[in-house]
C-alpha positions as a printed NumPy array, in Angstrom:
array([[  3.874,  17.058,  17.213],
       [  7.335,  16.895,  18.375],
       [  9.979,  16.686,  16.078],
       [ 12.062,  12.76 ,  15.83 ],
       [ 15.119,  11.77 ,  14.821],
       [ 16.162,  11.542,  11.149],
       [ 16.913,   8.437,  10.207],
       [ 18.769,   6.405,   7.38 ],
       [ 18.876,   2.973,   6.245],
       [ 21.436,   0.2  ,   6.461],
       [ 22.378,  -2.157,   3.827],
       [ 22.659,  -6.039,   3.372],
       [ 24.942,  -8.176,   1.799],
       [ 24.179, -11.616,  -0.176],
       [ 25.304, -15.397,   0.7  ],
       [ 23.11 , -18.572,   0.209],
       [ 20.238, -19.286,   1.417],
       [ 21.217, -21.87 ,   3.588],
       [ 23.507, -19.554,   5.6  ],
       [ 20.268, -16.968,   5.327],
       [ 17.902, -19.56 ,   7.07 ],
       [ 20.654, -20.99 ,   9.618],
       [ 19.803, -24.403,   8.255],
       [ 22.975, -26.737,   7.461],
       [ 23.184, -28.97 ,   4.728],
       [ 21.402, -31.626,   6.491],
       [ 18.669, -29.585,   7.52 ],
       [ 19.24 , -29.3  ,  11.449],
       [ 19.272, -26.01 ,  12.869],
       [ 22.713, -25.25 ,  14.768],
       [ 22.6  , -25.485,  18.354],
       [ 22.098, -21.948,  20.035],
       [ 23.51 , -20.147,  22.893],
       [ 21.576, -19.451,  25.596],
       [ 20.182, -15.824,  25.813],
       [ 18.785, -12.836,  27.6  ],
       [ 15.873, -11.408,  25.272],
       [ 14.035, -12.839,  22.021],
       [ 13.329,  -9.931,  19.359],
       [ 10.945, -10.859,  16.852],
       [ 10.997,  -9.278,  13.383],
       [  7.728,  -9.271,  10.606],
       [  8.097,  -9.665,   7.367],
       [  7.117,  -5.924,   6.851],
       [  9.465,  -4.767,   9.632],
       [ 12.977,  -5.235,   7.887],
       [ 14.505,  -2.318,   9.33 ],
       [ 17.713,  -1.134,  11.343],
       [ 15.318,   1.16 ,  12.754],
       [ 13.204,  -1.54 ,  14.314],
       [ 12.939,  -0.405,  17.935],
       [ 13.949,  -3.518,  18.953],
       [ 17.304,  -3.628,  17.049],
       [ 18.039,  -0.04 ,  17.246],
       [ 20.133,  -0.833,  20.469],
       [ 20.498,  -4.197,  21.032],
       [ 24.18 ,  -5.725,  21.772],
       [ 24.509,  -9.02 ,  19.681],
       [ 25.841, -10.909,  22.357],
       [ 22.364, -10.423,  24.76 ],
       [ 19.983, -10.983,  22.119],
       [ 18.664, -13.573,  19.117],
       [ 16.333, -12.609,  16.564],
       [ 13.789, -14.455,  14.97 ],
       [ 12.49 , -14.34 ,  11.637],
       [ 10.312, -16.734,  10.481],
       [  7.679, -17.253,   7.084],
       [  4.909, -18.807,   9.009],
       [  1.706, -20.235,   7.248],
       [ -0.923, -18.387,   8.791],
       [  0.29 , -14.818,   7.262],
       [  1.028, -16.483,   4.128],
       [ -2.304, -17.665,   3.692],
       [ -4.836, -15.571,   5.467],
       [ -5.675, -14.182,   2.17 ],
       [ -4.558, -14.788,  -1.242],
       [ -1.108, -12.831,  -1.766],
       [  0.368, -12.423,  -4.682],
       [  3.007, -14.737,  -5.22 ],
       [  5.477, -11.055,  -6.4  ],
       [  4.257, -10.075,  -2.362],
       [  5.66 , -13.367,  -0.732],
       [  8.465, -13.646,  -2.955],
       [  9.684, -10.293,  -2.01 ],
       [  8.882, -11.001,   1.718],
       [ 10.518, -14.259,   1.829],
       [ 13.253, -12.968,  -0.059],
       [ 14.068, -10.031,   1.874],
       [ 13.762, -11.596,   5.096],
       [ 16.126, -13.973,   4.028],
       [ 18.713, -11.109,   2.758],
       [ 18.08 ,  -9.445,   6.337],
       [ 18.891, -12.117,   8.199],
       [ 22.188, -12.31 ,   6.416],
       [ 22.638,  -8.94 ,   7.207],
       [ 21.942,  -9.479,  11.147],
       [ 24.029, -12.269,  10.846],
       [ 27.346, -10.131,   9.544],
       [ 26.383,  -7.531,  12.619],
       [ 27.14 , -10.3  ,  15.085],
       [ 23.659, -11.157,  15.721],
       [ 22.72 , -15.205,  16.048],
       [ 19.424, -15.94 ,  14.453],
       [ 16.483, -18.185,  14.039],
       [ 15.098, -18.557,  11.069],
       [ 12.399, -20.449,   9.8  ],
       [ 11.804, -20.873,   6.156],
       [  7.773, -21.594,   5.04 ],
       [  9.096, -25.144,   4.069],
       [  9.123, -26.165,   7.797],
       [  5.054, -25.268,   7.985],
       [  5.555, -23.396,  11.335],
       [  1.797, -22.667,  11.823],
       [  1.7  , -19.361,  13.335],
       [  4.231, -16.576,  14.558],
       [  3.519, -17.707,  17.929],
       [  4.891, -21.513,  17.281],
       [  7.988, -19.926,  15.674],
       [  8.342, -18.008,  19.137],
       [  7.845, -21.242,  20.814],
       [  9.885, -23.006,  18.399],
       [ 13.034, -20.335,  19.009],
       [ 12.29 , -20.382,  22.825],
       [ 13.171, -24.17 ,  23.424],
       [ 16.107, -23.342,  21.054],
       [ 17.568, -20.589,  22.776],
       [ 16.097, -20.547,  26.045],
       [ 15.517, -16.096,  26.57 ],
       [ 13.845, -14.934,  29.428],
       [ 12.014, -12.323,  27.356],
       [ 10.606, -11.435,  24.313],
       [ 10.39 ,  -8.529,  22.569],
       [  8.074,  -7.446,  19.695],
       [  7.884,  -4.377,  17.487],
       [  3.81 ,  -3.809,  17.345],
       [  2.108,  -5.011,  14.32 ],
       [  0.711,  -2.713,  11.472],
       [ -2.488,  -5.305,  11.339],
       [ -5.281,  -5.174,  14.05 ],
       [ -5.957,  -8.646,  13.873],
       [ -2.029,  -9.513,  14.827],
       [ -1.938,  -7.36 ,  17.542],
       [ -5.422,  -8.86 ,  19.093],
       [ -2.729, -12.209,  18.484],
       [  0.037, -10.52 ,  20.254],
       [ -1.446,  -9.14 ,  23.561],
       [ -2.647, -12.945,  24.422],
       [  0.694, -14.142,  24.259],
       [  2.149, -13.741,  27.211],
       [ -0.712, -16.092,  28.423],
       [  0.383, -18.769,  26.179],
       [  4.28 , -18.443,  26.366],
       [  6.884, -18.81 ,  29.15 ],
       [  9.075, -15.668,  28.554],
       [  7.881, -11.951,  29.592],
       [  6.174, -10.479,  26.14 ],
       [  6.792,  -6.685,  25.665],
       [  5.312,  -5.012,  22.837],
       [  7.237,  -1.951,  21.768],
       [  5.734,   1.181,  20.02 ],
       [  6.683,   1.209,  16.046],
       [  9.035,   4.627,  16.141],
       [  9.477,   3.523,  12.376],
       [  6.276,   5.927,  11.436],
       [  7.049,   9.815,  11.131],
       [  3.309,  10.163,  13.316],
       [  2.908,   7.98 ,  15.926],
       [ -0.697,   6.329,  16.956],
       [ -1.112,   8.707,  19.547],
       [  0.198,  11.587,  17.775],
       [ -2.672,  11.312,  15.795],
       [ -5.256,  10.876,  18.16 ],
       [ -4.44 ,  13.906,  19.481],
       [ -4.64 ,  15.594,  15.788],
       [ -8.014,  14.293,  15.815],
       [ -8.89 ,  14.99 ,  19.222],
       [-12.106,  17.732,  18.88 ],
       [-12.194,  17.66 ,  15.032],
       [-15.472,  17.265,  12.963],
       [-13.782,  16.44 ,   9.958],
       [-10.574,  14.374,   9.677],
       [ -9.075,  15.885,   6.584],
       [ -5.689,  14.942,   5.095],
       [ -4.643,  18.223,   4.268],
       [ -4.401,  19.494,   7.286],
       [ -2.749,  16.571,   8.878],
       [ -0.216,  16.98 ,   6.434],
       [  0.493,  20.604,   6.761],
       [  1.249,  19.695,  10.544],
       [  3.624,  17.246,   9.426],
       [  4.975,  19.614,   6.885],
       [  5.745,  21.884,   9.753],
       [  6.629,  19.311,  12.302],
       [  9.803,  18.051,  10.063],
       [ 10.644,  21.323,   7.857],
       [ 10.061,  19.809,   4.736],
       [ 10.015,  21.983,   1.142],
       [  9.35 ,  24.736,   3.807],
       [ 10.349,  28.781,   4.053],
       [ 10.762,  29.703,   7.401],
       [  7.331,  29.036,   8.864],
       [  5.654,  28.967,   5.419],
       [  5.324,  26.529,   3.048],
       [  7.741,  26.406,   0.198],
       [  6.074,  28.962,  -3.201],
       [  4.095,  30.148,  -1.155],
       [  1.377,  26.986,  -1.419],
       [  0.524,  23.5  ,   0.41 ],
       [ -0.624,  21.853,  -2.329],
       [  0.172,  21.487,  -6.125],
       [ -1.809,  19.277,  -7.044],
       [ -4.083,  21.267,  -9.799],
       [ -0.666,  20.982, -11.801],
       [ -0.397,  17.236, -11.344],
       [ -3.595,  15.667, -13.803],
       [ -2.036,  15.919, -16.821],
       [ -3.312,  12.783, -19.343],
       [  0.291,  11.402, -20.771],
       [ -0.077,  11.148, -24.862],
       [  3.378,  10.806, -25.816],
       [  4.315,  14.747, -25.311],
       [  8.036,  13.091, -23.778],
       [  9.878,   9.176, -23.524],
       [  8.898,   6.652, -20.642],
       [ 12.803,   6.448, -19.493],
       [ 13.339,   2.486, -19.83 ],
       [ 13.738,   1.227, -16.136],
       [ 16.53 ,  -1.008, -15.272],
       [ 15.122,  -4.324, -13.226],
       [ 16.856,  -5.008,  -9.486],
       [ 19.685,  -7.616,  -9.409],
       [ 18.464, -11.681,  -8.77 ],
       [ 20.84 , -13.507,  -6.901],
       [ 20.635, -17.319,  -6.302],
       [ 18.96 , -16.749,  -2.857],
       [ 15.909, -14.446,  -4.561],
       [ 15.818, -17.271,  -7.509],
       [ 15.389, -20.196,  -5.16 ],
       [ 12.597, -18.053,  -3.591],
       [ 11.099, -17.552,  -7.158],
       [ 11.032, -21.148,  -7.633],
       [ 10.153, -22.158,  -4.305],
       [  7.339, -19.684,  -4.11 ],
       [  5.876, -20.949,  -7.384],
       [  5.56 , -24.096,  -5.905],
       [  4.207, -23.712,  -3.189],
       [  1.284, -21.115,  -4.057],
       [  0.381, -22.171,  -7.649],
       [ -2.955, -21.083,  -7.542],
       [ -2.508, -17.343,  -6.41 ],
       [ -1.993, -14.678,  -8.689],
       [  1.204, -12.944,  -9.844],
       [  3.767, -14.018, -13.033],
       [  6.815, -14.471, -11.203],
       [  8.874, -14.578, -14.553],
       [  8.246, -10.652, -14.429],
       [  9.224, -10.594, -10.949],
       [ 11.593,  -6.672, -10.84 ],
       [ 11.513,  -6.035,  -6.907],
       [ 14.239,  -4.905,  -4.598],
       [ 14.907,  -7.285,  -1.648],
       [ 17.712,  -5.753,   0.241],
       [ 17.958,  -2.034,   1.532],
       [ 20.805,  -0.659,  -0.453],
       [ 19.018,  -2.1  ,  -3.946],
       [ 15.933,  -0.202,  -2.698],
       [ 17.86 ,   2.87 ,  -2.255],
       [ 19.438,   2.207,  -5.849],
       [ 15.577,   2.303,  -7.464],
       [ 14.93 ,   5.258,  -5.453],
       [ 18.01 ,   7.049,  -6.6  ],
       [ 16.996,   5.907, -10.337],
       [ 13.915,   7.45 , -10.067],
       [ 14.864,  11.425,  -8.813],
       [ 17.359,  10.858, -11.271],
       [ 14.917,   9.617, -14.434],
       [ 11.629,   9.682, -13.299],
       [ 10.668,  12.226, -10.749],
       [ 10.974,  15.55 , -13.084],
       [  8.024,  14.199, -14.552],
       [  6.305,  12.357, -12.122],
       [  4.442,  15.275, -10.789],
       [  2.772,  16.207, -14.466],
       [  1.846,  12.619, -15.028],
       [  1.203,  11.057, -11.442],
       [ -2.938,  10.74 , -12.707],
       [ -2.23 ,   9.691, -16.047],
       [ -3.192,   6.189, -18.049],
       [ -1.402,   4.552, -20.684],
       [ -1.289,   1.058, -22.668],
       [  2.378,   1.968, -23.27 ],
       [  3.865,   1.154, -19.84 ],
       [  2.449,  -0.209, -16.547],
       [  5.06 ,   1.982, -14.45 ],
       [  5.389,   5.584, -16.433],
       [  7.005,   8.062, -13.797],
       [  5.924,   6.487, -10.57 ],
       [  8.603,   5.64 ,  -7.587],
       [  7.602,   1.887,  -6.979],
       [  8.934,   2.601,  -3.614],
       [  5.575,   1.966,  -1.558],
       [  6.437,  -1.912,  -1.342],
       [ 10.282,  -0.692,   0.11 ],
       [  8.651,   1.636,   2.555],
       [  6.007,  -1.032,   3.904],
       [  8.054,  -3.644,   4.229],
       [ 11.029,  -1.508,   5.938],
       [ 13.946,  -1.041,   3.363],
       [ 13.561,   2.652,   3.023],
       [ 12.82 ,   4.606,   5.942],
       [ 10.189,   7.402,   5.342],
       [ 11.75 ,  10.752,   6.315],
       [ 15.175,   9.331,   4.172],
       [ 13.16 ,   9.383,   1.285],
       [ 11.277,  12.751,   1.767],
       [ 14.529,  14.21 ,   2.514],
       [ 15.913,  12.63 ,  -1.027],
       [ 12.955,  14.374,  -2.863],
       [ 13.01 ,  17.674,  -1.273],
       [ 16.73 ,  17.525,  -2.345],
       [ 16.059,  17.013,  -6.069],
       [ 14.205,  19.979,  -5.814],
       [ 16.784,  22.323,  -4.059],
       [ 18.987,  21.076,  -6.825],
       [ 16.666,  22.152,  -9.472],
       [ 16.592,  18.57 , -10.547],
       [ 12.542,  18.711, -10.153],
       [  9.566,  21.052, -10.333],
       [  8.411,  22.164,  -6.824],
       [  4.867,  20.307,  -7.599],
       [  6.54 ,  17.297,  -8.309],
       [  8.282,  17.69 ,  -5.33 ],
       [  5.404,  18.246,  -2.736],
       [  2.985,  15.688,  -4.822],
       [  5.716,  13.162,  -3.516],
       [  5.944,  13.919,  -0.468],
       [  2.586,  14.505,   0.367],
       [  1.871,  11.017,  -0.824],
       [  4.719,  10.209,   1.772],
       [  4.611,  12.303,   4.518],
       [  0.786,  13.301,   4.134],
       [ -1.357,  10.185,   3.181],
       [  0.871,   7.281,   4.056],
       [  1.043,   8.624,   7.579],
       [ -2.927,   9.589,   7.243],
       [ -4.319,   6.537,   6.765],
       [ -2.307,   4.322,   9.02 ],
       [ -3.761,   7.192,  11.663],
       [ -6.752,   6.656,  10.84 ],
       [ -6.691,   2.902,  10.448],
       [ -5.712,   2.637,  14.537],
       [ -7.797,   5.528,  15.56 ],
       [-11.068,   3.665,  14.196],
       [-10.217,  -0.244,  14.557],
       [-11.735,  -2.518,  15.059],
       [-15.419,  -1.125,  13.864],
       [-14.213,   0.599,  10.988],
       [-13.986,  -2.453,   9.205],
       [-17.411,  -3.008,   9.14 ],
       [-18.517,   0.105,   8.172],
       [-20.641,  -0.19 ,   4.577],
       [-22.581,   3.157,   3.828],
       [-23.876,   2.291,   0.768],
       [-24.944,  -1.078,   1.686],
       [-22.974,  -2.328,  -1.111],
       [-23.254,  -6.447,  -1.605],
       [-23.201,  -7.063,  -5.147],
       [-20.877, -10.217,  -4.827],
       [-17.402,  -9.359,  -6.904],
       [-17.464, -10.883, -10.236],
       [-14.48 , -14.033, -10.984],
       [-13.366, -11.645, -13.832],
       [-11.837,  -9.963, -10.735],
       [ -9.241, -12.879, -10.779],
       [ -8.634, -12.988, -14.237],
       [ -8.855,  -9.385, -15.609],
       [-11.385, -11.026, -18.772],
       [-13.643,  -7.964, -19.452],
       [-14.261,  -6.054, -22.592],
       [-13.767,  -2.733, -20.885],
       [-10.474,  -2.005, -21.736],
       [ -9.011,   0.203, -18.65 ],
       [-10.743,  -2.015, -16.363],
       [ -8.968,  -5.032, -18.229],
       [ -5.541,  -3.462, -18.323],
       [ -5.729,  -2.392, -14.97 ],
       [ -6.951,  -5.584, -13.154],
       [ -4.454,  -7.788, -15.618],
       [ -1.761,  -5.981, -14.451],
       [ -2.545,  -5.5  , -11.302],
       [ -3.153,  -9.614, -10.629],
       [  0.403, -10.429, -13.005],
       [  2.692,  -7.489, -11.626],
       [  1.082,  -6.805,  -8.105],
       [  1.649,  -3.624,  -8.759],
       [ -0.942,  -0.841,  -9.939],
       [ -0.633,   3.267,  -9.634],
       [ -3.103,   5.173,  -8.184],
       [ -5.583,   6.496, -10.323],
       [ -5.844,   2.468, -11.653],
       [ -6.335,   1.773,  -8.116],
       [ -8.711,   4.444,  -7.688],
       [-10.309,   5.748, -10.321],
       [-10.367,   2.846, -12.552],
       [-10.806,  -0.317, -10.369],
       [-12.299,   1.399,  -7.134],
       [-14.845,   3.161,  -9.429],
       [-15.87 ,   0.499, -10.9  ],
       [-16.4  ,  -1.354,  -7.606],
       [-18.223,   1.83 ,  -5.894],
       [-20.698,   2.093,  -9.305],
       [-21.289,  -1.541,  -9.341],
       [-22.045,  -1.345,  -5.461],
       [-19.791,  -4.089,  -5.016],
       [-19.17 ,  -6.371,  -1.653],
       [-17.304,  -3.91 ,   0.609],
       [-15.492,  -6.778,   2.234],
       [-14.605,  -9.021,  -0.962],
       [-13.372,  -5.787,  -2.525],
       [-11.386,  -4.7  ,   0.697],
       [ -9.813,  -8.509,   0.633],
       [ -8.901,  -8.497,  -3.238],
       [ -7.101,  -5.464,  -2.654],
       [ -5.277,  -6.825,   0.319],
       [ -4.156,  -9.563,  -1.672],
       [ -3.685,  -8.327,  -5.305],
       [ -0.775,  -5.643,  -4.341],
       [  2.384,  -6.106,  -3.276],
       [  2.792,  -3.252,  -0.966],
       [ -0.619,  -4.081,   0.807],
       [ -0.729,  -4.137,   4.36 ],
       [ -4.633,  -3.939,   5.772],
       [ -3.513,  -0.714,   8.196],
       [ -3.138,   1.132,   4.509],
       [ -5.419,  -0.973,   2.183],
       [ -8.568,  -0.68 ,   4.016],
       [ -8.514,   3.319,   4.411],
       [ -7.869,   3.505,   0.829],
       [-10.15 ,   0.963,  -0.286],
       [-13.428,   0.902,   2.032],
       [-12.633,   4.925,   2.865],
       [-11.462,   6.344,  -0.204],
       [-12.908,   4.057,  -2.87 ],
       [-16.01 ,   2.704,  -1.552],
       [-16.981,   5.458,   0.119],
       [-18.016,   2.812,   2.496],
       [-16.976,   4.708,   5.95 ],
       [-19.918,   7.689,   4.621],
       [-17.151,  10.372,   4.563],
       [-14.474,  10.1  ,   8.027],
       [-11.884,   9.604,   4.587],
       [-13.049,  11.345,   1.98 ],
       [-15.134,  14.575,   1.756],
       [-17.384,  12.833,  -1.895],
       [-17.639,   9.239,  -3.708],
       [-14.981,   8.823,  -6.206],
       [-17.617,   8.34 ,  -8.394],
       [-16.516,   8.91 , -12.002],
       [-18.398,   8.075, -15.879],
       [-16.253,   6.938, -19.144],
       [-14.964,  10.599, -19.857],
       [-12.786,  11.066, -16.694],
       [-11.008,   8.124, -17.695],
       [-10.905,   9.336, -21.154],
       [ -9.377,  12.61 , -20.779],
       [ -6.75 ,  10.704, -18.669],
       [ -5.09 ,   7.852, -20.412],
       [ -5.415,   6.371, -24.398],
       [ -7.792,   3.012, -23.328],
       [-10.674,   4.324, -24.636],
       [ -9.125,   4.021, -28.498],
       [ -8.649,   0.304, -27.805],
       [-11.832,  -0.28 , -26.382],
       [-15.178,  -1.929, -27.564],
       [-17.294,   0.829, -25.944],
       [-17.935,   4.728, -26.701],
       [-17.275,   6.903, -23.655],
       [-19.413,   9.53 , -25.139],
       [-22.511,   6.553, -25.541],
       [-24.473,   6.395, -21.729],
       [-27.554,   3.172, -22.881],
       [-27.539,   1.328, -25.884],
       [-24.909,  -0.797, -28.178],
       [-21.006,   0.239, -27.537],
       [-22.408,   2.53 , -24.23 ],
       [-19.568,   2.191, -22.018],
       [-20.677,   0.958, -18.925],
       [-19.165,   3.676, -16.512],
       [-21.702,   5.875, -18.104],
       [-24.706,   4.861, -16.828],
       [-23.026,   2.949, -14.358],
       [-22.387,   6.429, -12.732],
       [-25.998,   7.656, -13.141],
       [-27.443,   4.442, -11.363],
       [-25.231,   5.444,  -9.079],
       [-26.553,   8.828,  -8.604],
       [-29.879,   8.117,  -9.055],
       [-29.948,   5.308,  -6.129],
       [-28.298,   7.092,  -3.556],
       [-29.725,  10.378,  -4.434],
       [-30.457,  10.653,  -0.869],
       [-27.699,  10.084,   0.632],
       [-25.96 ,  12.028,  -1.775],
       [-28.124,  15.297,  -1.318],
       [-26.941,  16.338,   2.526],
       [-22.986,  16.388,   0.325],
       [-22.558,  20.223,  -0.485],
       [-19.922,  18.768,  -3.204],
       [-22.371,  16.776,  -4.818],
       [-25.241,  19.583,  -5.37 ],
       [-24.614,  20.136,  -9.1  ],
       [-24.663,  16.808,  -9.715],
       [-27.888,  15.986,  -8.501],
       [-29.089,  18.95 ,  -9.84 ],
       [-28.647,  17.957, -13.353],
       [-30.02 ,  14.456, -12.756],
       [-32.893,  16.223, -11.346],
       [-33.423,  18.004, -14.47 ],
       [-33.959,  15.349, -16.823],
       [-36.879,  14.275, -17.894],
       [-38.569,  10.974, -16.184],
       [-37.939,   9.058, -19.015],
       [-33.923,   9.845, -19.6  ],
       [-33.75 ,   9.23 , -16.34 ],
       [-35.248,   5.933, -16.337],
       [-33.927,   4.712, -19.533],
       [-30.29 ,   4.701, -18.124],
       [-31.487,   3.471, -14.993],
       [-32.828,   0.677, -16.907],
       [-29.895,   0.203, -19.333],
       [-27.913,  -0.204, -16.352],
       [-30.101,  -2.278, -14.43 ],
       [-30.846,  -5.32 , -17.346],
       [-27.421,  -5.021, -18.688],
       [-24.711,  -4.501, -16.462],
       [-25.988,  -4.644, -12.393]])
């Protein structure tokens, strides 16, 4: 693990969208200069940090952005997830534009196929000799990318993405001779590796982790701080509308639509929330609520993905609220770990297992996923919340994510791959090199333990003791069979009881088991039962 450079973000300014998309009022893109090397930019690569840009001389170079329909379409995003791509692309290449850089873009109204036509497309425009890409977060595009220099004329080079705090092979080598590829020690390496909330060679207090002090269930004890919504300017609006039009039939309420879409307005929300949010974040990170679909969280995961905040500038912004006294130390490290710790985890483990971890599925889980899915129309009332907020707002916090959607999913034994692909296309910071650790790893359980060391299996009362659904709900949490039961209940023990198996070799999992063992045959079998004719 050797140490990289700290970075810090640029920042963009605004002017229309025409001037954004280099498309004149008649629609024909300006002539170009000829020029030396093409650098391609993703939608979730928006960054002055791109490895590409970091040196480049404006006069040598042209960049090309473009909204192409393939990864627009290849599942169903939600509409808040284009908009915000399309949008910030846009805003970027304003921004390249003011640097001295010339630019193609290509807006999704010109139904450019693929990312390779737009190449092609900015090749017989500009005429480079080579081509330069940042590498892909997604598998699928980087299979894409490495047949490309079969298919076009200039040289393809495919530069390592220095954007990540852990690079691909720095983690490899982590892994190299482990058993067990556990977070927490990855993230105590990477604790060490950029000095971060640390005392001398020991971690800050005297502890890793705080997160025993970060499950507190929010009940009112202080105020939600009211938090202010990003400036819309006429570029982001046209997007709205344009975005509306053109997917009508994927999910997301655009009218709600509160996301950042240039890098200094992403560094604005961050500042709002070590300012307002983060002394509490740490207390409440697990907790549920019908009063507010954000409570203390950053909503800075969509910034980070798509490249308007930079990683290690956002750790070191934390770890500063803290030597401020502006924040509990928990608070602190439960930030950062979900930063510097998991973020960098899974995309580690994404590479290190691709392609075949995709098809992992444990459990043999194929229920197919119900349409409620896609409309949030359920009587359980977390579950309802959750998935109607995730589908409107494309935005959900972790435990929702988790423990209330992912449960459900893992209880129900649903599809591993129609679950993995709702999430992929439900959130707005989803990008498959983190969805599908969380999801198929962490949720499903799917990948039999390389993620996580148990299920994430949970009944009604875990949800219960963390959020206030349960009083607006038609079920009982404390009922397992019969009318009102609510269905995580026996849900849970079907659960247990089918992969009992399985379940036995988990050392974590013994007590469990052992109290399902000692019921009687015919508790055992009545919940089975109840769950089998009325809910599976």
């Amino acid at each position: 693990f050797e140490a990289r450079p700290r970075h810090h973000a640029g920042s963009v300014c605004r002017v229309s969208v025409e001037r954004a998309t280099g498309l004149g009022r008649r629609g024909q893109r300006r002539k170009s200069m000829n020029k030396t090397t093409g650098i391609l930019v993703l939608g979730d690569q928006l960054s002055w940090q791109h490895p590409a840009l970091i040196s480049a001389d404006p006069a040598e170079v042209v960049v090309i952005l473009a909204e192409v329909v393939e990864e627009a379409t290849y599942v169903r995003h939600n509409r808040h997830k284009i908009a915000l791509l399309f949008s910030a692309m846009r805003h970027f290449a304003v921004a390249l534009r003011e640097r001295g850089f010339q630019v193609e873009y290509y807006a999704f109204e010109e139904a450019l196929p693929t990312l390779l036509a737009a190449c092609e497309r900015a090749h017989s425009q500009a005429s480079f000799n080579r081509l330069v890409v940042c590498e892909p977060g997604e598998y699928r595009l980087r299979e894409q990318m490495q047949t490309w220099s079969a298919a076009l004329e200039p040289e393809v080079e495919i530069l390592e993405d220095t954007r990540f705090l852990s690079s691909i092979e720095d983690f490899s080598k982590w892994a190299e001779g482990r058993k067990q590829l556990r977070m927490e020690y990855f993230y105590r390496e990477m604790r060490k590796r950029y000095a971060l909330l640390m005392d001398g060679d020991q971690p800050e207090g005297g502890k890793w982790n705080y997160d025993a002090e970060n499950r507190s269930g929010w009940r009112g004890q202080c105020e939600i701080p009211e938090r202010p919504t990003p400036p819309q300017d006429a570029m982001t609006r046209e997007v709205i509308n344009a975005v509306n039009v053109a997917f009508p039939d994927n999910p997301g309420d655009l009218s709600t639509f509160r996301w950042a879409v240039t890098a200094e307005d992403a560094a604005d929300e961050l500042s709002w929330f070590c300012t307002h949010a983060l002394p509490y974040f740490g207390t409440y990170q697990d907790a549920l609520t019908e009063s507010s679909p954000w409570l203390f969280h950053g909503l800075i995961s969509m910034y980070l993905n798509c490249g308007l905040l930079e990683p290690l500038a956002v750790c070191e912004r934390v770890e500063a609220a803290y030597r401020k006294g502006d924040c509990s130390l928990a608070a602190a490290e439960g930030f950062i770990r979900q930063v510097l710790g998991w973020r960098e985890y899974v995309r580690g483990l994404y590479w290190h297992y691709m392609p075949d971890y995709k098809t992992h599925n444990t459990l043999n889980a194929s229920t197919p996923l119900p349409d409620w899915f896609w409309t949030g129309e359920t009587n359980m009332q977390c579950l309802s919340r959750a998935l109607t907020q995730s589908l409107g707002l494309g935005y959900a916090h972790h435990i929702q994510r988790l423990m209330v959607i992912g449960n459900f999913a893992l209880l129900a034994g649903l599809d591993v791959t129609a679950v993995c692909e709702w999430y992929l296309a439900v959130y707005v910071d989803a990008y498959e090199w983190v969805e599908l650790p969380n999801t198929l790893g962490m949720a499903l359980f799917a990948d039999g333990g390389i993620m996580a060391s148990k299920p994430y299996a949970a009944s009604g009362k875990y949800i219960q003791k963390q959020g206030d659904h349960c009083k607006a709900c038609c079920y009982d949490p404390k009922k397992v069979t019969g009318d009102g039961a609510c269905p995580y209940n026996s849900l849970y023990w079907h659960f247990i009881d089918r992969h009992r198996e399985l379940l036995s070799a988990n050392p974590r999992m013994g007590l469990i088991l052992g109290g399902w063992r000692k019921r009687t045959d015919e508790n055992r079998a009545a919940v089975v039962d109840w769950a089998d004719n009325n809910l599976l």
